[in-house]
XYZ file of C-alpha atoms in Angstrom:
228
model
C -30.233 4.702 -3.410
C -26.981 3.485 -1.934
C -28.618 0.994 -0.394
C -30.601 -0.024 -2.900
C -27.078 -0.186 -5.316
C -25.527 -2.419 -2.468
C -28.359 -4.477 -2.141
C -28.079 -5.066 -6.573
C -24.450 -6.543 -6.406
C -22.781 -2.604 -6.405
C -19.627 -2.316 -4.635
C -19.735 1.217 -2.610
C -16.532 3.290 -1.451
C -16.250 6.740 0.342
C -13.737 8.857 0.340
C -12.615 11.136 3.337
C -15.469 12.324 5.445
C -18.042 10.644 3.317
C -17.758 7.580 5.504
C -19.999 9.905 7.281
C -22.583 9.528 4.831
C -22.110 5.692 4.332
C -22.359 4.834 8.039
C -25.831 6.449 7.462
C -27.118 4.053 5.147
C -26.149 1.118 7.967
C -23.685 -0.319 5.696
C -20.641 0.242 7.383
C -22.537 -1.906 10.902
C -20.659 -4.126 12.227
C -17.714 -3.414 9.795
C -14.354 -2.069 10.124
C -13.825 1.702 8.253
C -11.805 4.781 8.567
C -12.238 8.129 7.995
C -9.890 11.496 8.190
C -8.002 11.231 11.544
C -9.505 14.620 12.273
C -12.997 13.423 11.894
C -12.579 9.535 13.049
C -13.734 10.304 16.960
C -17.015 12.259 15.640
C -17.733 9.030 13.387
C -17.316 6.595 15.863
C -19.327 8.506 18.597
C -21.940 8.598 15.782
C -22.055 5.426 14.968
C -20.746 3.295 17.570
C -21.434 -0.274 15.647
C -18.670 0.767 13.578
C -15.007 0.037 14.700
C -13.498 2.747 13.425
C -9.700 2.646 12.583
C -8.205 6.064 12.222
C -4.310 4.831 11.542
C -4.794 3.347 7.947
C -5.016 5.245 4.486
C -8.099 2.695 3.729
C -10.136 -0.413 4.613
C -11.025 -3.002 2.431
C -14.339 -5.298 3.670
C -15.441 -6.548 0.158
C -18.280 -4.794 -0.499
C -17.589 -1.823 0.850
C -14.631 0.320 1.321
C -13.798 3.684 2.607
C -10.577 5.759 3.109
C -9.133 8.547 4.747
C -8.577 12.141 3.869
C -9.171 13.084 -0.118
C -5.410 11.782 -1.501
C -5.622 8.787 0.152
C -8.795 8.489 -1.841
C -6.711 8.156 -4.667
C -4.741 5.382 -2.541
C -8.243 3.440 -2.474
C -8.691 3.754 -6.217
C -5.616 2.476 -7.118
C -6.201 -0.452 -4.780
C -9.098 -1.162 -6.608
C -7.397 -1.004 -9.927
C -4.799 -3.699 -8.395
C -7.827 -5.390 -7.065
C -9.471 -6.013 -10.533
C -6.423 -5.505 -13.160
C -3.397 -6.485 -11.231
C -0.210 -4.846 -10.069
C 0.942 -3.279 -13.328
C -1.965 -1.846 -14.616
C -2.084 0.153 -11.016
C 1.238 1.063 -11.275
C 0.781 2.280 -15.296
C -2.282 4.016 -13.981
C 0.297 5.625 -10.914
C 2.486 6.763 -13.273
C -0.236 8.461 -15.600
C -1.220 10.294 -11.862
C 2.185 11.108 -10.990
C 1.720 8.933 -7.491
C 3.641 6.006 -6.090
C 1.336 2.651 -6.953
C 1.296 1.969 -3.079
C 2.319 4.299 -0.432
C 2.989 2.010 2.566
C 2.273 3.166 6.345
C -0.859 4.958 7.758
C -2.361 8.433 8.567
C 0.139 8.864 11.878
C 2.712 10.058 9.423
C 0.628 12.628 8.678
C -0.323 14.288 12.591
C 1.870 16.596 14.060
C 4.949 15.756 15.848
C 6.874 17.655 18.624
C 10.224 16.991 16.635
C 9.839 18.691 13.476
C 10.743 16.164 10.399
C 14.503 16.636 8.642
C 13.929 19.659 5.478
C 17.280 18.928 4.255
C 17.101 16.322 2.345
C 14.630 13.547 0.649
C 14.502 10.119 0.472
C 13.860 10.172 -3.025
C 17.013 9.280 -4.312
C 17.248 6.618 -2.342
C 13.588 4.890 -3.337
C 14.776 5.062 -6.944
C 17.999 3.439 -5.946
C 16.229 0.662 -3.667
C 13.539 0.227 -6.750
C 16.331 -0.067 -9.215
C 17.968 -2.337 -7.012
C 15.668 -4.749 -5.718
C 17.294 -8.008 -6.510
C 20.488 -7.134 -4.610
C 20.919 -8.532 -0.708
C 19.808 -4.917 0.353
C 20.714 -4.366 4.291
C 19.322 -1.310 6.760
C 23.503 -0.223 6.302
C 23.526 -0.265 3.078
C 20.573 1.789 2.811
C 21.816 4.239 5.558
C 24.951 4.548 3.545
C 23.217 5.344 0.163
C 21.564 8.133 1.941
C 24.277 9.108 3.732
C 22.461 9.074 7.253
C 22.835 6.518 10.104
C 20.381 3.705 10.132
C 18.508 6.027 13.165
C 17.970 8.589 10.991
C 17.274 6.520 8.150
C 14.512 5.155 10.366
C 13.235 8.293 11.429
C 13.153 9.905 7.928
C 11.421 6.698 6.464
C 8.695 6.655 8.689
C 8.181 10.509 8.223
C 8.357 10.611 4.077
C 6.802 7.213 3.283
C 4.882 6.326 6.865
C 6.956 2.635 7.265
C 10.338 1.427 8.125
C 12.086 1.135 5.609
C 12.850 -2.757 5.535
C 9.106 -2.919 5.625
C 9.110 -0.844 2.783
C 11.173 -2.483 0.600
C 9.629 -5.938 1.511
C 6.203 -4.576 -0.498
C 8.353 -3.166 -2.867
C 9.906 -6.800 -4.040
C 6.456 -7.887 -3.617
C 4.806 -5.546 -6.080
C 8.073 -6.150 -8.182
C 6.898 -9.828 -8.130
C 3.411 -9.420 -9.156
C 4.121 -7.266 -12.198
C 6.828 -9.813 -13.376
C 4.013 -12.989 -12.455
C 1.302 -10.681 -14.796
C 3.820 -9.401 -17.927
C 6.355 -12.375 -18.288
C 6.726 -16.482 -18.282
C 9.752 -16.097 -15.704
C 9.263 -19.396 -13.749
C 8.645 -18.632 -9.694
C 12.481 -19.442 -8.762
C 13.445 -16.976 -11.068
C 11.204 -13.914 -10.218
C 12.153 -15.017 -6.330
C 15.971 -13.846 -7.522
C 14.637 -10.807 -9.919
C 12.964 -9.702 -6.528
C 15.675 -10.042 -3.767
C 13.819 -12.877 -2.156
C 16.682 -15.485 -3.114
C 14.386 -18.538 -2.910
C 11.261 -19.306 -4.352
C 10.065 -20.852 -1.168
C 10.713 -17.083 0.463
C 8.790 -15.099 -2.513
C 5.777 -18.129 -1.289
C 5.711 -17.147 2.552
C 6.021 -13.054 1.913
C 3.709 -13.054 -1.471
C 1.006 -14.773 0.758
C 1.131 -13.129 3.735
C 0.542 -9.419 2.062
C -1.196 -10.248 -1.602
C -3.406 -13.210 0.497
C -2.637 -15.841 -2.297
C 0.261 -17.806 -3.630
C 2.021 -16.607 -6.898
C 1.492 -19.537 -8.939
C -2.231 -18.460 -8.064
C -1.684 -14.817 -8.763
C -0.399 -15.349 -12.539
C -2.776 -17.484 -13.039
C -5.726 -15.311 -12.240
C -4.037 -12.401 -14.187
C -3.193 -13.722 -17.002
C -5.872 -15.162 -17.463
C -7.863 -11.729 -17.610
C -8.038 -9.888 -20.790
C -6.027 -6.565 -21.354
């Protein structure tokens, strides 16, 4: 049947260890996939035309997609919602689920590490801040010094809460800034380049494309083009 749905135009996605069941039907062959890091070395003994990638919260190849344990199902879904709809009806959506719209990183933030991760305090605070603050020249000090760590710790505590580092992070953050202000308002490209800490529109043009995979001019026009 899954076949079958594939074959008809369907577009087929597996959460956790049901990669399991979609590697069965031979459409995973030859196609990158992932799977919960516990499971990922049964799947690719299994099936070894798969390449297998157990460090990533889910894989994208069209057609079909898979992800990794069950909440980064939820990851996948809402990457399909900014797939078809755009950036800000994800995010709405997000908010509805009580979830970030796109947790950066991969499943190694998730394994168990001989240095136990800091209990006495969250980065929380300082996302908000960063989010509220996204136009502003934003350093790795600055950032330390809002959560009152050094930029080592900072480091450390970023890639254990959110899986990145945290200039990484806030790069997709002004990106995903820039794609809900390219779908909701007429803000010409220069300006959402300033609204979104990149400075310069030619900036917002070399980041935008390397992580969304199209310019912005592009973007808007694709979603605003769709109806609501």
């Amino acid at each position: 049947a899954v076949r079958a749905a594939a074959a008809g135009g369907a577009r087929v996605a597996s959460i956790c260890t049901g990669a399991f069941d979609l590697a069965r039907t031979g459409l995973l062959a030859g196609k990158r996939a992932t799977t919960h890091w516990k499971y990922a070395p049964e799947l690719a003994r299994r099936h070894p035309d798969v390449e297998v990638d157990a460090s990533v919260l889910f894989v994208d190849e069209g057609a079909v997609l898979t992800s990794a344990g069950v909440a980064a199902g939820l990851d996948l879904c809402l990457h399909l919602l900014r797939r078809d709809h755009g950036a800000a009806f994800a995010a709405e959506v997000a908010r509805l689920i009580v979830m970030p719209p796109q947790r950066d990183g991969g499943q190694a933030q998730f394994l168990r590490h001989a240095d136990p991760p800091d209990t006495d305090a969250s980065l929380q605070p300082t996302l908000a801040w960063l989010e509220a603050n996204l136009r502003e020249p934003l350093t790795l000090g600055a950032i330390a010094r809002h959560a009152g760590v050094s930029e080592r710790s900072l480091s450390r505590r970023f890639r254990q809460e959110v899986g990145s580092a945290p200039m990484r992070w806030l790069l997709a953050a002004r990106v995903r800034r820039a794609q809900q202000l390219l779908e909701t308002t007429d803000l010409p490209v220069e300006q959402v380049a300033r609204e979104t800490g990149f400075g310069a529109a030619n900036t917002l043009r070399h980041h935008f494309g390397r992580i969304v995979g199209t310019s912005p001019h592009a973007y808007r026009k694709t979603f605003r083009s769709r109806p609501a």
